[in-house]
PDB file of C-alpha atoms and ligand atoms in Angstrom:
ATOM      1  CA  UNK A   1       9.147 -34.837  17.858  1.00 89.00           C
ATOM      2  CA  UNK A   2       9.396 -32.771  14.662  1.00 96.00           C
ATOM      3  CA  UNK A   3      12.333 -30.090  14.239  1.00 97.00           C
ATOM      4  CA  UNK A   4      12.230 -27.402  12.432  1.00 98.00           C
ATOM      5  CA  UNK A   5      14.304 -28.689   9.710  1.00 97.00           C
ATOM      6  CA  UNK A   6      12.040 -31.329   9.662  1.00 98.00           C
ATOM      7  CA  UNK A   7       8.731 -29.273   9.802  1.00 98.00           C
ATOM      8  CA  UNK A   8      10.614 -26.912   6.980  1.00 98.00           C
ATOM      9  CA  UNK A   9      11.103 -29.599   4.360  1.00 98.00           C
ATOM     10  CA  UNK A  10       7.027 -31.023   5.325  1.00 98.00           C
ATOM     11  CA  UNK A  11       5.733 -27.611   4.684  1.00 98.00           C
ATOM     12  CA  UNK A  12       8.024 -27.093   1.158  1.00 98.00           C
ATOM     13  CA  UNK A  13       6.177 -30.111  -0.181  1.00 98.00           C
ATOM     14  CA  UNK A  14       2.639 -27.874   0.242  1.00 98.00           C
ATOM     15  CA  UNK A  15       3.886 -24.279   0.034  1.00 98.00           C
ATOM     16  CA  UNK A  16       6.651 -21.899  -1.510  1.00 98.00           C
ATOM     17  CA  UNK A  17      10.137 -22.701   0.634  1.00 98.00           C
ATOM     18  CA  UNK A  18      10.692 -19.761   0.922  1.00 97.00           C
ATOM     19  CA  UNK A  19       7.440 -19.086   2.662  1.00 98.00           C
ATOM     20  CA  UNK A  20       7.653 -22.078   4.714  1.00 98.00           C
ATOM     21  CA  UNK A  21      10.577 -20.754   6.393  1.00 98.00           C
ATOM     22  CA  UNK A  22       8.910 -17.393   6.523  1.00 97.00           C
ATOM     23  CA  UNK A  23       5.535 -18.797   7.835  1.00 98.00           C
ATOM     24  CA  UNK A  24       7.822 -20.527  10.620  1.00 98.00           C
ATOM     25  CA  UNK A  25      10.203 -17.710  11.833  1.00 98.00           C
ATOM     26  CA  UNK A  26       6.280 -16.004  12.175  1.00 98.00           C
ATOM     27  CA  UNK A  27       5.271 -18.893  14.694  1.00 98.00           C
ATOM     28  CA  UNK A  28       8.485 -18.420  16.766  1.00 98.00           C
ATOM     29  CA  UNK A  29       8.578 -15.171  17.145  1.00 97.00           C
ATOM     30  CA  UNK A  30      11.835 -15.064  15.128  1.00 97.00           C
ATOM     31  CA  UNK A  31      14.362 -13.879  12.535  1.00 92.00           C
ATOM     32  CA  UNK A  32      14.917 -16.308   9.221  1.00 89.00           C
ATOM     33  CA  UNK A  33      18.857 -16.686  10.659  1.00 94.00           C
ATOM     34  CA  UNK A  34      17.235 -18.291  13.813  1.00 97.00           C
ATOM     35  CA  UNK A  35      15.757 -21.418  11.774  1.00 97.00           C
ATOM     36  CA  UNK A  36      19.412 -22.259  10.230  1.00 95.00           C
ATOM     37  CA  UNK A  37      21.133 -21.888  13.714  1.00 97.00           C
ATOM     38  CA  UNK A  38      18.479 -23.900  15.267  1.00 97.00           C
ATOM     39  CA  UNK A  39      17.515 -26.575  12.998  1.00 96.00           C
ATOM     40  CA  UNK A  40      17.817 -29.374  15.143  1.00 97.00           C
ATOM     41  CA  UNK A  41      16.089 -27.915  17.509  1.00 97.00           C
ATOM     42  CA  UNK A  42      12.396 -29.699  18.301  1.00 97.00           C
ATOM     43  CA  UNK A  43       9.453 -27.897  17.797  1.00 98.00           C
ATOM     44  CA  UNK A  44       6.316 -27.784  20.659  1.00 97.00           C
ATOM     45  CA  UNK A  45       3.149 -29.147  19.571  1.00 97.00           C
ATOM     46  CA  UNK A  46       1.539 -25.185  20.317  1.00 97.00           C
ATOM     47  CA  UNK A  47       4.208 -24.196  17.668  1.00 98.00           C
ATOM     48  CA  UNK A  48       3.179 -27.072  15.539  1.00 98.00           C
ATOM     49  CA  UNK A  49      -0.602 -26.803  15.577  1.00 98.00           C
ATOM     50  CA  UNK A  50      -0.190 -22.871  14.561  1.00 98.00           C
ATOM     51  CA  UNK A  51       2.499 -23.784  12.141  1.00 98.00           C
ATOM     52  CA  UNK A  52      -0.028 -26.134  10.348  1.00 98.00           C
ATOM     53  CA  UNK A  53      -2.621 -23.247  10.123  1.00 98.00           C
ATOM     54  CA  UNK A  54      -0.545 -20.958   8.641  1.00 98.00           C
ATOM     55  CA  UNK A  55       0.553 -23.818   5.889  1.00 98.00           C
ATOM     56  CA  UNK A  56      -3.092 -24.588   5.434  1.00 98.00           C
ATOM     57  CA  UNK A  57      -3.864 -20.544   5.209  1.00 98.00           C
ATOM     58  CA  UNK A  58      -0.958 -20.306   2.463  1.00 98.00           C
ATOM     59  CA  UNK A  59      -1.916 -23.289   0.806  1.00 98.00           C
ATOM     60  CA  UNK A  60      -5.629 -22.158   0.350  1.00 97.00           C
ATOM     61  CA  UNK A  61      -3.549 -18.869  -1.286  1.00 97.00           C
ATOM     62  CA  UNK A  62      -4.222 -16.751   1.465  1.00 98.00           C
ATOM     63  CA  UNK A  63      -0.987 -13.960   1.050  1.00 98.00           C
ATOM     64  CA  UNK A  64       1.563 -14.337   3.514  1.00 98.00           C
ATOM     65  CA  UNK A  65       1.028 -10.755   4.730  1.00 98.00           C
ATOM     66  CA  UNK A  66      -1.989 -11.807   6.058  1.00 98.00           C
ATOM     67  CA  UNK A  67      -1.139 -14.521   7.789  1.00 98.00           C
ATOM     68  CA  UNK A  68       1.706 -12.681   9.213  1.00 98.00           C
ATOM     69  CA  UNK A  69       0.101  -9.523   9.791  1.00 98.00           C
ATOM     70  CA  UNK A  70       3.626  -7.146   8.763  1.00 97.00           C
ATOM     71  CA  UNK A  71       4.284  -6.514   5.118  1.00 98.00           C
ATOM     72  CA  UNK A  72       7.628  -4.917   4.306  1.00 97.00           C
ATOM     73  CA  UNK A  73       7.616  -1.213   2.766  1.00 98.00           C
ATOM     74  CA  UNK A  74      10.308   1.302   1.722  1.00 98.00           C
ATOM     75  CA  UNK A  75      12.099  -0.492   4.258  1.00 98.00           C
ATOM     76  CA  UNK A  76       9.908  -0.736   7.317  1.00 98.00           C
ATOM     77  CA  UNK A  77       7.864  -3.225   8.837  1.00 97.00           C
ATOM     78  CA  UNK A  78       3.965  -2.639   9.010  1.00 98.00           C
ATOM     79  CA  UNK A  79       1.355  -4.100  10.100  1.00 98.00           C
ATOM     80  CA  UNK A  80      -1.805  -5.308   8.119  1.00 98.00           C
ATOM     81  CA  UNK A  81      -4.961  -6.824   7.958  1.00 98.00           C
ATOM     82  CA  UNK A  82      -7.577  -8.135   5.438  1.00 98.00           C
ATOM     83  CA  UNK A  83      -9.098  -4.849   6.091  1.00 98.00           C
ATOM     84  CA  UNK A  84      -6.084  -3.060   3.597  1.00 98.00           C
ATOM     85  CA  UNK A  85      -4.532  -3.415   0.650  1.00 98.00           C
ATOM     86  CA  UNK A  86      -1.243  -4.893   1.205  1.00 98.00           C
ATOM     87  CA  UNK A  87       1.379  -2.755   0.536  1.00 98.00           C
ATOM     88  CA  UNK A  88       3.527  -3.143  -3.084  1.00 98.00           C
ATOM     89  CA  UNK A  89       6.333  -2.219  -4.092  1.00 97.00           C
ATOM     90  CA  UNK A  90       4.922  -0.669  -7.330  1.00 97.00           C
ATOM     91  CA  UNK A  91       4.004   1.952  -4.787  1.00 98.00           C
ATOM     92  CA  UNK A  92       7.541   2.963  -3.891  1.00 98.00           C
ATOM     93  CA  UNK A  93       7.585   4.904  -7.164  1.00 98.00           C
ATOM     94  CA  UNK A  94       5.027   7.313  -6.024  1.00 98.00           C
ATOM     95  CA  UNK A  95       6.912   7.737  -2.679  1.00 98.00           C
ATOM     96  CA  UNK A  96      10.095   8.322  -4.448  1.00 98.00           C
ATOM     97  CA  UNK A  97       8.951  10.794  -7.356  1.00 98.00           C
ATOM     98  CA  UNK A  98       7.004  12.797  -4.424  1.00 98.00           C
ATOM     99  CA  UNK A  99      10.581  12.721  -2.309  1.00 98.00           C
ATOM    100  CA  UNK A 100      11.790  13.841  -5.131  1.00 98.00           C
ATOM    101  CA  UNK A 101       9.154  16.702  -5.716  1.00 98.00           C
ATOM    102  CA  UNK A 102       9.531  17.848  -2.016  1.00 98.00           C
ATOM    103  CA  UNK A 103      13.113  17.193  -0.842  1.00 95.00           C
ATOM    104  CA  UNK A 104      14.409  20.930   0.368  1.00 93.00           C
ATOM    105  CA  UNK A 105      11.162  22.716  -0.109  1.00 93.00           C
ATOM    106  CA  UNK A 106      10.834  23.754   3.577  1.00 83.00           C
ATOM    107  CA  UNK A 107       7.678  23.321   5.616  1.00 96.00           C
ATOM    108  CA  UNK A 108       5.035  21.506   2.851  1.00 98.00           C
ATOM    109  CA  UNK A 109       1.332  20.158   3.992  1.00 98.00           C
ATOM    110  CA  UNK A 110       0.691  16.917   2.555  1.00 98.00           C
ATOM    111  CA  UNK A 111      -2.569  14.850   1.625  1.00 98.00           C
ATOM    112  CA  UNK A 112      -2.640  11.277   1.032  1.00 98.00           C
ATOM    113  CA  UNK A 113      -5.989  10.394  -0.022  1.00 98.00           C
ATOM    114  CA  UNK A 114      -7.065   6.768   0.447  1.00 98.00           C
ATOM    115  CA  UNK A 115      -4.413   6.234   3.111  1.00 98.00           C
ATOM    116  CA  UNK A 116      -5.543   2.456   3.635  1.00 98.00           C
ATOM    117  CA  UNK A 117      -2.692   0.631   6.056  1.00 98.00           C
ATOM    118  CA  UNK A 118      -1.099   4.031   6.196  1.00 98.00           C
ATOM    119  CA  UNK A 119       2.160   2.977   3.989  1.00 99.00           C
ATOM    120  CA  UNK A 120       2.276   6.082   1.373  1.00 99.00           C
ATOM    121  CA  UNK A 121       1.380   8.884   4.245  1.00 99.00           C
ATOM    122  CA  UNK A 122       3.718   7.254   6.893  1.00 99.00           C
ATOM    123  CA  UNK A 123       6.487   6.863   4.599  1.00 99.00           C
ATOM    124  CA  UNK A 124       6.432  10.072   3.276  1.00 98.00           C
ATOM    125  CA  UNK A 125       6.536  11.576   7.021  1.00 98.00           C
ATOM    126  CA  UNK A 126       9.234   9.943   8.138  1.00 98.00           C
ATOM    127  CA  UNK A 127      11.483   9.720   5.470  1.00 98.00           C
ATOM    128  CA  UNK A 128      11.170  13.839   4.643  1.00 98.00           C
ATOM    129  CA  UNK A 129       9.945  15.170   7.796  1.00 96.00           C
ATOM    130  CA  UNK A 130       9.624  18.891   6.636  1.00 97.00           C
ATOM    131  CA  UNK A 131       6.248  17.231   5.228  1.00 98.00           C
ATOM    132  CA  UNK A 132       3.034  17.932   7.626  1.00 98.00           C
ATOM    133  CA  UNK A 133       0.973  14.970   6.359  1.00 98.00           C
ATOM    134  CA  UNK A 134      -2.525  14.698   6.953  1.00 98.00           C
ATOM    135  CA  UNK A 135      -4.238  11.109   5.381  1.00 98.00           C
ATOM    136  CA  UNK A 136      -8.099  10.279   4.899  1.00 98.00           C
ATOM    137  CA  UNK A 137      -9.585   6.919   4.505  1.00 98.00           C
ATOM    138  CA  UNK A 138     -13.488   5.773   3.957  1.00 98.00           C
ATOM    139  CA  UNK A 139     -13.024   2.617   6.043  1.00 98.00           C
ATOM    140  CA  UNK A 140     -12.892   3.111   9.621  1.00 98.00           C
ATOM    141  CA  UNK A 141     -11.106  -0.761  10.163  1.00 98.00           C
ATOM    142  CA  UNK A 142      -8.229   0.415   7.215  1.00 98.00           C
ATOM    143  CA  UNK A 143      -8.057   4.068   9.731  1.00 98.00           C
ATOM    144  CA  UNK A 144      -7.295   2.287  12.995  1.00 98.00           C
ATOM    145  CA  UNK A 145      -4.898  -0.141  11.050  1.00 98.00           C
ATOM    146  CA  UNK A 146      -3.240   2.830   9.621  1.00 98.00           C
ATOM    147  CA  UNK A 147      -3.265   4.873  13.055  1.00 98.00           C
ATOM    148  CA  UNK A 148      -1.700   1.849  14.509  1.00 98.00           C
ATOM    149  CA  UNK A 149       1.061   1.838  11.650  1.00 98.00           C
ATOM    150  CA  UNK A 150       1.621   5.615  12.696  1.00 98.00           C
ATOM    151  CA  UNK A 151       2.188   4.895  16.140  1.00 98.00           C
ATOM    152  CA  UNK A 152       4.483   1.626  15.765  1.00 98.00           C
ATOM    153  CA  UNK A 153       6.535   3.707  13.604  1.00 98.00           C
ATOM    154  CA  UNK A 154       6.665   6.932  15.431  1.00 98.00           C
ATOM    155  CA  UNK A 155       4.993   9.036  12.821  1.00 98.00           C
ATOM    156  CA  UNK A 156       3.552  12.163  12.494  1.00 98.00           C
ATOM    157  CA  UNK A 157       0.270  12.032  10.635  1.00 98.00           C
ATOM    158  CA  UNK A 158      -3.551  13.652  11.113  1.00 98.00           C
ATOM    159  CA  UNK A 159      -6.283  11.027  10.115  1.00 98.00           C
ATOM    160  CA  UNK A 160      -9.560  11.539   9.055  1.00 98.00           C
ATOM    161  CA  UNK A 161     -12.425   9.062   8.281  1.00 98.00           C
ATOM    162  CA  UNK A 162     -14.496  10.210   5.172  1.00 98.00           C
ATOM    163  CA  UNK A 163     -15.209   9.485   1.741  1.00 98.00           C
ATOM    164  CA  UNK A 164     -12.204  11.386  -0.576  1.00 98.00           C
ATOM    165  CA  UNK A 165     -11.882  15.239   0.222  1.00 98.00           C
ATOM    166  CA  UNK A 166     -15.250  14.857   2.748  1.00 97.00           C
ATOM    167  CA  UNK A 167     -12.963  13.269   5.466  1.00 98.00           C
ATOM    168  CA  UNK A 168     -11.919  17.088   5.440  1.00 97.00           C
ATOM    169  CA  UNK A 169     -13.108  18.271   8.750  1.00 89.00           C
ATOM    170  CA  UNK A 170     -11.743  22.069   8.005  1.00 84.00           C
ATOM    171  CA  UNK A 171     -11.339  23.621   4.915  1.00 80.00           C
ATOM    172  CA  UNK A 172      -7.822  23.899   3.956  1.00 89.00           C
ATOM    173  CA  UNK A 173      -5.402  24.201   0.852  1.00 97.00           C
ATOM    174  CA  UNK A 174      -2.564  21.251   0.640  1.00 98.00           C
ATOM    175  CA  UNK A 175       0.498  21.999  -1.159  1.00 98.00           C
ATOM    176  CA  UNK A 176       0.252  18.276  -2.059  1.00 98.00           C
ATOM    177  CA  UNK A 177      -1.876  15.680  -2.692  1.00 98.00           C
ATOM    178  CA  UNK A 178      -1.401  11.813  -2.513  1.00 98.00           C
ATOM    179  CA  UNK A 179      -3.569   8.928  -4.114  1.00 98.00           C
ATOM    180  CA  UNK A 180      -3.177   5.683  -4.722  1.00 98.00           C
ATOM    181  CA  UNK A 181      -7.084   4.610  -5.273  1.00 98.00           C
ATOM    182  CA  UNK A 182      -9.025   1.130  -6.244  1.00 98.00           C
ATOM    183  CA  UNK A 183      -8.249   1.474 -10.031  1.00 98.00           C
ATOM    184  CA  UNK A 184      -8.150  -1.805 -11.426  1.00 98.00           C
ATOM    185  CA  UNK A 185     -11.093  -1.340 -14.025  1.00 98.00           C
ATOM    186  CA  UNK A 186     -14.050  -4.288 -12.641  1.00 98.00           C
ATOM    187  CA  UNK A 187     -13.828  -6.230 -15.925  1.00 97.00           C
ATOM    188  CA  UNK A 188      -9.983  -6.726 -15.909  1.00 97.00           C
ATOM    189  CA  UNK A 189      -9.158 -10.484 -15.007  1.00 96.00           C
ATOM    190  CA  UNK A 190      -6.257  -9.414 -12.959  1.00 94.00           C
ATOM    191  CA  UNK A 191      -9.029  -8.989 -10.067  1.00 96.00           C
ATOM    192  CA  UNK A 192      -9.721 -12.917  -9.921  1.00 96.00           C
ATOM    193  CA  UNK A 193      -6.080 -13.251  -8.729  1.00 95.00           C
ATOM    194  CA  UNK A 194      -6.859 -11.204  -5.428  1.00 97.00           C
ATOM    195  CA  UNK A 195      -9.509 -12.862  -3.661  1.00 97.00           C
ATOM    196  CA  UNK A 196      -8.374 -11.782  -0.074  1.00 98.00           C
ATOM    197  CA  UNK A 197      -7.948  -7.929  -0.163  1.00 98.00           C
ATOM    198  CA  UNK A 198     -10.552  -4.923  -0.071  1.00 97.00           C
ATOM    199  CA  UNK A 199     -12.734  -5.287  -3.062  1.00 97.00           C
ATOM    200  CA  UNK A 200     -13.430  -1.644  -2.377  1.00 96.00           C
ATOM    201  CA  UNK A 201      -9.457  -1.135  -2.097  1.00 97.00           C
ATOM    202  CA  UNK A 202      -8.558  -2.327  -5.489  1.00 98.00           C
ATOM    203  CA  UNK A 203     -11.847  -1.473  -8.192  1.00 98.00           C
ATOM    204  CA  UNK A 204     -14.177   1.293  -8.220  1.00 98.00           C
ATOM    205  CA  UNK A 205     -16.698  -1.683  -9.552  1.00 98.00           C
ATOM    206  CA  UNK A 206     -16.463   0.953 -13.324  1.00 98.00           C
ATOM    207  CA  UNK A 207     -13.035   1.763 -15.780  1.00 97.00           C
ATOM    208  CA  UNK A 208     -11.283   1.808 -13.013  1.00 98.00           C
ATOM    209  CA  UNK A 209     -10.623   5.167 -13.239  1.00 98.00           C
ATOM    210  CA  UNK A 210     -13.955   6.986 -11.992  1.00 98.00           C
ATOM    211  CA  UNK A 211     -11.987   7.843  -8.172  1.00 98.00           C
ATOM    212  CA  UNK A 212      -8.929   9.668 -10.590  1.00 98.00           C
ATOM    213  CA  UNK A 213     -11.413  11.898 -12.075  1.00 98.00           C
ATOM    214  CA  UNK A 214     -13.067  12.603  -9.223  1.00 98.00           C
ATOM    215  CA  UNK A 215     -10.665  13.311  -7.432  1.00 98.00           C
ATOM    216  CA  UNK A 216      -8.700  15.527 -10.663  1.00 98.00           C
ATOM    217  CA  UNK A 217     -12.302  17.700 -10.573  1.00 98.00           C
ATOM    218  CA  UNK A 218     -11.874  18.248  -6.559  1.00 97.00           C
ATOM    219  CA  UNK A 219      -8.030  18.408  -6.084  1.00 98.00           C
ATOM    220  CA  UNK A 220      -8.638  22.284  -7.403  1.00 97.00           C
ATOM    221  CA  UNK A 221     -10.392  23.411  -4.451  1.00 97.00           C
ATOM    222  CA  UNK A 222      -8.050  21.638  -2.138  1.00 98.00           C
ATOM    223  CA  UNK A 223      -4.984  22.206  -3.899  1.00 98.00           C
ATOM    224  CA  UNK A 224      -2.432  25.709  -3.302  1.00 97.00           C
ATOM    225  CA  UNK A 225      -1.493  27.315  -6.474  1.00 96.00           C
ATOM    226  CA  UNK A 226       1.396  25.478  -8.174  1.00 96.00           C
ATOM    227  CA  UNK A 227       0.738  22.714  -5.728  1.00 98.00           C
ATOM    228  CA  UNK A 228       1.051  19.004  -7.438  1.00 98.00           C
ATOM    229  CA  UNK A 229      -1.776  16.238  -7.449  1.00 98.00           C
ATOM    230  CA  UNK A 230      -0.191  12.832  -7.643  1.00 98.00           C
ATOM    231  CA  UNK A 231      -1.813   9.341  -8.269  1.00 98.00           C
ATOM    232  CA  UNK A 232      -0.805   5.842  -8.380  1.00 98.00           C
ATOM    233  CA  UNK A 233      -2.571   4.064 -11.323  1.00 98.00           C
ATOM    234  CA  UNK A 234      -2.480   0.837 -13.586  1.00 98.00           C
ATOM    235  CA  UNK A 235       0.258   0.051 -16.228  1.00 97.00           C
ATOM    236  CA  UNK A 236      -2.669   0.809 -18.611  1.00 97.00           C
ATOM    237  CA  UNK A 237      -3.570   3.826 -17.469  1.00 98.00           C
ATOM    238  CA  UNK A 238      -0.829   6.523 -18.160  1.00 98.00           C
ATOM    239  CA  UNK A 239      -2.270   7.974 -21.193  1.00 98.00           C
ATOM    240  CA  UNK A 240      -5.671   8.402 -20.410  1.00 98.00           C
ATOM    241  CA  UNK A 241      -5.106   9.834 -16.783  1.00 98.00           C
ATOM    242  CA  UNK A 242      -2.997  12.446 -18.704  1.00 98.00           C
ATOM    243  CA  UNK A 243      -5.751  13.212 -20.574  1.00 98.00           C
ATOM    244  CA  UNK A 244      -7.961  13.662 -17.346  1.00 98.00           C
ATOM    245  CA  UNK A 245      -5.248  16.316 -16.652  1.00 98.00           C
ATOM    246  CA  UNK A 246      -5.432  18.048 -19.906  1.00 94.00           C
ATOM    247  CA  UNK A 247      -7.100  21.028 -19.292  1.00 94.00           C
ATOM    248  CA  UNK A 248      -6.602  24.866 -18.622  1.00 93.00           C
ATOM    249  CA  UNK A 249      -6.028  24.278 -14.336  1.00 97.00           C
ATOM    250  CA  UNK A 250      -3.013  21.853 -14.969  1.00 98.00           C
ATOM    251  CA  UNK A 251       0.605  21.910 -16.075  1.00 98.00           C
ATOM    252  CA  UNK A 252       3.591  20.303 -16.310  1.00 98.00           C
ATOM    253  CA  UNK A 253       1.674  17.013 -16.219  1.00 98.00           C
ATOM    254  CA  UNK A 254       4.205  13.861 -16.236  1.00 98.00           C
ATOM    255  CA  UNK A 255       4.003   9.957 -16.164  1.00 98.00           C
ATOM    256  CA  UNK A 256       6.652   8.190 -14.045  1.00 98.00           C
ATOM    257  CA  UNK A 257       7.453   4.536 -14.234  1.00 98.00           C
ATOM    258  CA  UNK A 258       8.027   1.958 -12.317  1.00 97.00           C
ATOM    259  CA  UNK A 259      11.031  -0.585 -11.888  1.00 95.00           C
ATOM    260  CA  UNK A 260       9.146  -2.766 -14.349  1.00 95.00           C
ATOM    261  CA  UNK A 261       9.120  -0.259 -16.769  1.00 97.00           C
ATOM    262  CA  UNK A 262       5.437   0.166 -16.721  1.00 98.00           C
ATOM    263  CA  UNK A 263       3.488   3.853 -16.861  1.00 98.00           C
ATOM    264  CA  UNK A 264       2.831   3.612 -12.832  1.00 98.00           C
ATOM    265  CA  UNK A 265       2.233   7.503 -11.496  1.00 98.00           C
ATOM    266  CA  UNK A 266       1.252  10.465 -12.770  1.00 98.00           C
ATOM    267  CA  UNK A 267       1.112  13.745 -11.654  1.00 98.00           C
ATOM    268  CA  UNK A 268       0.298  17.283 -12.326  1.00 98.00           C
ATOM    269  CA  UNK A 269       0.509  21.134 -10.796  1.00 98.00           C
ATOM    270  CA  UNK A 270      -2.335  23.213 -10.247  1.00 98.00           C
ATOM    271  CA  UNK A 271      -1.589  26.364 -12.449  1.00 96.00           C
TER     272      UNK A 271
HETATM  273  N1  LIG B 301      -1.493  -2.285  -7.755  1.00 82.73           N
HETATM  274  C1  LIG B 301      -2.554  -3.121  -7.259  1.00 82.73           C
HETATM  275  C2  LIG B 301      -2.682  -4.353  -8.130  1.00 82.73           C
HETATM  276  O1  LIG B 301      -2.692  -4.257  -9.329  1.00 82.73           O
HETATM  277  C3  LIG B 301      -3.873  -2.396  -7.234  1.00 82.73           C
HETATM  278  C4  LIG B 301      -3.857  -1.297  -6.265  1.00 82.73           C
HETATM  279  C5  LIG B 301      -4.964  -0.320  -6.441  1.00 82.73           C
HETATM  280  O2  LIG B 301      -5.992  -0.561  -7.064  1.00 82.73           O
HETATM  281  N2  LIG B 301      -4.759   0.817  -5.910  1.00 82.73           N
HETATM  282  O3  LIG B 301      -2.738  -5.442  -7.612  1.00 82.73           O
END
């Protein structure tokens, strides 16, 4: 009979500890605090067997999201699958400079572009809820992953399945819009490293930056006067998608950083 101490310190040999432990509390249904309270206790050879996969999964570099299926975001739990991005922290800047943008403002609509498992849209609703978000994504697998999200977490968002501002069933003006698009450019070696997600999630197969200008050329039609276009983008990429917003239609255009220090969001109001 194998414990779980046991079948923690087997795993550490192949895997991150820390994800062993993870990867385990996943199999039982439990919290981490369970494994140290328990340790003794003996594991069933169902547990085992799905323990093992998940070890194998992790060892073949699969990300733990994955083989969990939650990923952890501005605090709350959601779900994923190989269908969407997995959720970063990088992108908690965007939520926080748009919290920022919108906190008191009364009633706002809201557009999050791209919406993939739903984090950026559903965050946004819940933690500011004067925001009426509506989110659009290309990929009808990422939609129901992100619907799902929505209705786990008891959020208020409209979904549409379409290609950028197509999704757009009606034609209507947002006082904000949302983006966090495939922008790592298809020659950056960076891309080799992710192997499991969206290929379609994380390049636009050019610069990287064809979906920002795109979108930048659109947003106008879309976008109330004074309202504020916002994207993720690369660490890279700060300068040039300021330069994308360089024109007579945009002000106060800003680049934001993130915890690392690096150029991470940058945004712009329609004039
Ligand atoms: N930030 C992600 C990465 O570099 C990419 C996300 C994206 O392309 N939108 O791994």
């Amino acid at each position: 009979m194998t414990t779980i101490q046991e079948a923690i310190a087997e795993a550490s040999k192949r895997i991150d500890r820390f994800e062993a432990k993870l990867l385990l509390a996943h199999c039982l249904g439990v919290g981490r605090t369970y494994l140290i309270t328990h340790d003794k206790d003996c594991l069933s050879p169902t547990v085992l067997q799905h323990y093992e996969e998940c070890v194998q999964a992790r060892e073949n570099k699969m990300p733990v999201p994955y083989i969990t299926g939650t990923q952890e975001f501005f605090g709350r739990s959601f779900s994923v699958t190989p269908d969407v991005l997995i959720p970063r922290p990088d992108t908690e800047t965007l939520i926080e400079f748009i919290l920022e943008k919108t906190s008191g403002k009364g009633p706002l609509s809201l557009l999050d572009l791209g919406t993939g498992s739903g984090c950026i849209a559903i965050t946004l609703a819940l933690e500011n809820p004067s925001l009426a978000v509506t989110a659009t994504d290309i990929s009808e697998k990422s939609l129901s992953v992100a619907k799902n999200n929505a209705n786990q977490l008891n959020a208020n968002v409209s979904f549409f399945l379409g290609d950028w501002f197509k999704a757009l069933t009606m034609p209507k003006k947002f006082d904000v819009i949302v983006s966090n698009p495939p922008y790592i450019d298809s020659q950056d070696k960076h891309l080799e490293n992710l192997p499991f997600e969206p290929i379609g999630a994380l390049t636009d197969g050019q610069d990287g930056l064809s979906h920002i200008r795109h979108l930048i050329t659109e947003a106008p039609k879309y976008l109330r006067h004074d309202g504020l276009l916002a994207f993720e983008h690369g660490w890279d990429q700060g300068a040039e998608v300021r330069s994308l917003f360089s024109n007579s239609l945009w002000t106060d255009i800003i680049t934001v950083k993130d915890l690392g220090g690096n150029d991470r969001v940058t945004a712009a109001n329609l004039l």
